[in-house]
């Protein structure tokens, strides 16, 4: 029998969270209001940001499991068209609870948003969420603007999954292998498999709780990092062939034409930035990825000295000090010129 996390000696004694908007500890009154809203709702609509990563989708599905066990009607989605779970995340359990954007409530009673800092990051479901009676925002991005009607926002949390775990505990949920798999995917994704500076003792303690349910960390790692279609290698080769090193900045781009030549979906491009950022001579790495609509999705990484979140926020995006992004509708040259100006490199 799966142990009830409420009775486990290794669960956190109390939640130590800091509100990224207000700058102080998340008030117990906010947690209590979130619990009240959830318990009063007959149906709870869950949403995460477009092109979801492991933290966004994993956190959302983990909480969905608990809400379903409470007898709630649960609908979960993200605002992409076409609607498809990224291949790397198709191992996550609970995807039967996902619905395409067209089946998401037009004006929900209660929405819980995961890992999104703005309505705009919710894509097609931004307007639906804005029409909801109540919107609980569960997020860890410092750039979160405080949208919604209630924020459970911790800028010091390494992943939204850490807040999702706290919410699950407070709802009296049970930590089983399926829930742990979803949360673990979020935790390892946003900590770079525990390599990023955000990895704290609390991160490892949470990982221990999740692994104790019996999940296979080797299988999760293989799905997230050690698999790719052959077409990815061809597109990666094209991106690396045009890579540029300019002072402390290394950057490249991937076009729709690159992907079309090998039939590679946009969602498969996520890992390119992690290869480019390895460059010893560069402090900042940038990869521009042209999406199916022709916009450039700009991914940036820093090794610590440069605050890429500030630069991306100035250009309409956001993220974390060492990992951030934004959308550009300009040309590659114009996009990079604007980013370099924000870095003081122009």
XYZ file of C-alpha atoms in Angstrom:
346
model
C 0.000 0.000 0.000
C 1.268 3.458 -0.902
C 2.144 5.408 2.234
C 0.120 8.504 3.052
C 2.510 11.406 2.812
C 0.754 13.097 5.742
C 2.211 10.446 8.003
C 5.710 10.308 6.567
C 8.526 11.397 8.817
C 10.585 12.654 5.843
C 8.035 15.138 4.506
C 8.745 18.820 5.212
C 7.640 19.825 8.694
C 6.379 23.162 7.383
C 6.454 24.934 4.088
C 9.192 27.547 3.715
C 8.213 29.519 0.617
C 8.935 33.018 -0.559
C 6.597 34.989 -2.728
C 8.408 36.148 -5.869
C 5.991 39.048 -6.212
C 5.804 40.371 -2.686
C 9.250 39.301 -1.570
C 8.195 37.655 1.703
C 7.022 34.240 2.831
C 3.845 33.029 1.150
C 1.207 33.776 3.785
C -0.624 30.854 5.294
C -3.795 32.765 4.455
C -2.950 32.399 0.748
C -2.378 28.662 1.068
C -5.623 28.362 3.030
C -7.524 30.360 0.419
C -6.153 28.126 -2.320
C -7.305 25.025 -0.440
C -10.725 26.597 0.149
C -11.179 27.464 -3.519
C -10.180 23.985 -4.609
C -12.363 22.181 -2.085
C -15.394 24.328 -2.954
C -15.078 23.799 -6.717
C -16.889 20.960 -8.470
C -14.662 21.260 -11.528
C -11.051 22.426 -11.602
C -9.443 23.446 -14.876
C -5.669 23.082 -15.010
C -3.423 24.831 -17.509
C 0.311 25.197 -18.111
C 2.410 27.194 -20.525
C 2.646 26.479 -24.242
C 5.171 23.948 -25.505
C 5.301 22.529 -21.987
C 8.512 21.292 -20.442
C 8.793 18.651 -17.750
C 8.166 21.115 -14.939
C 5.007 22.591 -16.457
C 3.370 19.355 -17.590
C 4.674 17.248 -14.714
C 3.435 19.663 -12.047
C 0.029 19.955 -13.688
C -0.485 16.191 -14.059
C 0.712 15.469 -10.511
C -1.900 17.815 -9.046
C -4.516 16.501 -11.481
C -4.081 13.001 -10.037
C -4.777 14.272 -6.526
C -7.766 16.378 -7.547
C -9.286 13.393 -9.352
C -8.801 11.254 -6.246
C -10.747 13.930 -4.320
C -13.717 13.396 -6.627
C -13.244 16.616 -8.599
C -14.005 16.893 -12.294
C -10.604 17.668 -13.762
C -9.769 19.104 -17.153
C -6.141 19.833 -18.049
C -4.640 21.384 -21.151
C -2.123 23.779 -22.687
C -2.737 26.302 -25.432
C -0.864 24.852 -28.400
C -2.272 24.252 -31.868
C -1.687 21.610 -33.036
C -2.165 20.102 -29.595
C 0.440 17.442 -28.864
C 2.487 16.400 -25.881
C 6.201 16.800 -26.669
C 7.723 13.425 -27.514
C 10.185 13.594 -24.612
C 7.299 13.801 -22.139
C 5.040 11.099 -23.516
C 6.200 8.724 -20.791
C 4.449 10.813 -18.128
C 1.401 9.110 -16.596
C -1.991 10.821 -16.423
C -2.226 12.059 -19.989
C -5.732 10.663 -20.291
C -6.771 13.726 -18.274
C -5.514 16.082 -21.009
C -7.939 17.675 -23.466
C -7.231 19.873 -26.501
C -7.789 23.634 -26.110
C -11.154 23.459 -27.886
C -12.513 21.300 -25.039
C -11.232 23.572 -22.266
C -14.002 25.537 -20.495
C -14.614 28.959 -22.031
C -15.135 30.632 -18.645
C -14.039 28.166 -15.923
C -15.134 28.349 -12.312
C -11.584 27.755 -11.080
C -8.288 27.579 -12.973
C -4.936 26.536 -11.569
C -2.071 27.691 -13.756
C 1.334 25.999 -13.558
C 4.787 27.346 -14.428
C 3.536 30.372 -16.355
C 4.446 33.975 -15.571
C 1.788 35.695 -17.725
C -1.556 35.092 -19.398
C 0.266 35.338 -22.740
C 2.403 32.281 -21.936
C -0.807 30.266 -21.814
C -1.240 30.720 -25.554
C -4.722 29.903 -26.847
C -5.974 29.383 -23.294
C -4.937 32.801 -22.004
C -8.367 34.312 -22.673
C -10.195 31.321 -21.142
C -8.084 31.662 -18.024
C -8.657 35.420 -17.850
C -12.430 34.800 -17.875
C -12.279 32.357 -14.947
C -13.928 33.354 -11.683
C -10.755 32.457 -9.766
C -7.212 31.796 -11.021
C -4.597 30.248 -8.722
C -1.124 30.815 -10.151
C 1.473 28.247 -9.083
C 4.860 29.367 -10.348
C 8.523 29.974 -9.521
C 9.590 32.522 -12.135
C 11.000 35.791 -10.737
C 9.467 37.557 -13.743
C 5.941 36.526 -12.762
C 3.761 39.629 -13.024
C 1.319 38.438 -10.389
C -1.530 37.672 -12.779
C -4.596 35.771 -11.637
C -6.564 36.205 -8.416
C -4.232 34.270 -6.081
C -0.507 33.718 -6.391
C 1.375 30.769 -4.935
C 4.660 32.064 -6.288
C 8.105 31.218 -4.937
C 10.975 32.769 -6.871
C 13.448 30.798 -4.750
C 11.974 27.409 -5.596
C 14.095 25.413 -8.045
C 10.987 24.205 -9.860
C 7.238 24.678 -9.887
C 7.138 20.983 -9.013
C 8.304 21.907 -5.502
C 5.203 24.058 -5.022
C 3.024 21.390 -6.603
C 4.319 18.909 -4.042
C 3.488 21.309 -1.226
C -0.007 21.813 -2.613
C -0.493 18.049 -2.805
C 0.526 17.646 0.834
C -1.800 20.406 1.929
C -4.688 18.811 0.035
C -4.021 15.587 1.944
C -2.894 13.773 -1.185
C -1.028 10.515 -1.396
C 2.391 10.315 -2.996
C 2.351 7.293 -5.298
C 4.638 6.274 -8.154
C 2.622 8.060 -10.860
C 2.525 11.358 -8.981
C 6.193 11.021 -8.056
C 7.150 10.380 -11.683
C 5.443 13.599 -12.764
C 7.018 15.645 -9.975
C 10.453 14.131 -10.501
C 10.336 15.003 -14.202
C 9.689 18.614 -13.224
C 12.402 18.661 -10.589
C 15.173 17.215 -12.754
C 14.172 19.262 -15.806
C 14.444 22.634 -14.095
C 17.572 21.795 -12.100
C 19.375 20.393 -15.143
C 19.476 16.991 -13.479
C 20.685 18.648 -10.244
C 23.515 20.547 -11.975
C 22.133 24.096 -11.752
C 22.893 26.509 -8.917
C 19.238 26.304 -7.858
C 19.887 22.790 -6.522
C 19.575 23.085 -2.741
C 19.361 20.578 0.107
C 15.571 20.899 -0.159
C 15.770 19.794 -3.795
C 17.664 16.627 -2.889
C 15.319 15.974 0.039
C 12.341 16.195 -2.291
C 14.067 13.889 -4.774
C 14.579 11.357 -1.987
C 10.872 11.425 -1.128
C 9.968 10.858 -4.758
C 12.490 8.085 -5.365
C 11.224 6.319 -2.226
C 7.956 5.578 -4.060
C 9.835 3.171 -6.310
C 10.141 5.207 -9.486
C 12.936 4.337 -11.920
C 15.198 7.356 -12.192
C 17.294 5.702 -14.914
C 14.248 5.241 -17.132
C 13.142 8.839 -16.606
C 16.631 10.122 -17.428
C 16.742 8.048 -20.598
C 13.395 9.434 -21.773
C 14.348 13.045 -21.039
C 17.965 13.222 -22.226
C 19.149 10.077 -23.961
C 16.696 9.718 -26.836
C 16.266 11.635 -30.094
C 15.220 10.852 -33.671
C 17.906 10.732 -36.354
C 16.396 13.883 -37.876
C 17.386 15.786 -34.735
C 21.044 15.056 -35.417
C 20.732 16.462 -38.935
C 19.067 19.669 -37.721
C 21.580 19.957 -34.884
C 24.379 19.689 -37.429
C 22.865 22.578 -39.404
C 22.578 24.699 -36.261
C 26.169 23.984 -35.208
C 27.440 24.682 -38.714
C 26.235 28.297 -38.439
C 27.101 28.885 -34.774
C 28.919 32.138 -33.979
C 31.175 33.189 -31.103
C 31.151 36.934 -30.464
C 33.103 37.948 -27.412
C 31.424 36.205 -24.485
C 28.332 35.302 -26.514
C 27.768 32.114 -28.515
C 24.644 31.822 -30.633
C 22.943 30.078 -33.519
C 19.514 29.608 -35.046
C 17.230 26.927 -36.482
C 14.735 27.736 -39.252
C 11.470 26.141 -40.280
C 13.222 25.107 -43.483
C 15.838 23.218 -41.452
C 13.143 21.275 -39.666
C 10.988 20.696 -42.739
C 13.913 19.151 -44.613
C 13.974 16.313 -42.083
C 10.416 16.343 -40.759
C 11.471 17.406 -37.269
C 8.756 18.906 -35.019
C 9.505 22.188 -33.271
C 9.263 20.577 -29.823
C 12.375 18.499 -30.567
C 14.639 21.570 -30.566
C 14.706 22.097 -26.794
C 18.038 20.364 -26.207
C 20.111 22.400 -28.686
C 20.684 25.221 -26.197
C 22.231 22.754 -23.746
C 24.827 21.784 -26.326
C 25.632 25.337 -27.423
C 25.956 26.574 -23.834
C 28.916 24.249 -23.200
C 31.246 26.624 -25.068
C 34.131 27.450 -22.718
C 34.743 30.883 -24.226
C 31.176 32.104 -23.796
C 29.320 33.326 -20.726
C 25.978 33.563 -22.547
C 24.430 31.194 -25.078
C 21.471 31.923 -27.343
C 19.485 29.725 -29.718
C 16.796 31.207 -31.977
C 14.173 28.638 -32.991
C 11.648 29.480 -35.698
C 8.261 28.072 -34.781
C 5.524 26.896 -37.144
C 4.011 30.396 -37.279
C 7.295 32.022 -38.302
C 8.129 33.678 -34.977
C 11.522 33.250 -33.337
C 11.478 31.639 -29.923
C 14.674 32.833 -28.243
C 16.266 30.598 -25.611
C 19.092 32.069 -23.516
C 21.446 30.670 -20.893
C 24.047 32.239 -18.616
C 26.814 30.660 -16.590
C 26.067 33.027 -13.715
C 27.706 36.377 -14.292
C 25.075 37.771 -16.681
C 21.383 38.127 -15.788
C 19.688 36.915 -18.974
C 16.265 37.186 -17.328
C 16.622 40.979 -17.176
C 17.548 41.157 -20.860
C 14.682 38.882 -21.877
C 12.180 40.754 -19.702
C 13.151 44.007 -21.432
C 12.294 42.310 -24.732
C 8.902 41.037 -23.583
C 9.873 37.698 -22.102
C 11.217 36.492 -18.798
C 12.576 33.578 -16.841
C 15.413 33.062 -14.386
C 18.802 34.700 -13.893
C 20.584 31.904 -15.761
C 17.815 30.691 -18.083
C 15.248 32.848 -19.825
C 13.563 33.449 -23.145
C 11.260 35.594 -25.238
C 9.510 35.741 -28.616
C 10.725 37.892 -31.511
C 8.951 38.732 -34.755
C 11.987 40.484 -36.216
C 14.706 38.986 -38.417
C 17.552 36.936 -36.981
C 19.934 39.846 -37.352
C 17.512 42.333 -35.758
C 16.696 39.938 -32.948
C 20.327 39.359 -32.043
C 21.140 43.066 -32.330
C 18.370 43.892 -29.862
C 19.491 41.185 -27.440
C 23.114 42.330 -27.592
C 22.036 45.887 -26.875
C 20.294 44.676 -23.723
C 23.492 42.881 -22.715
C 25.521 46.030 -23.381
C 27.387 44.361 -26.234
C 26.114 46.557 -29.101
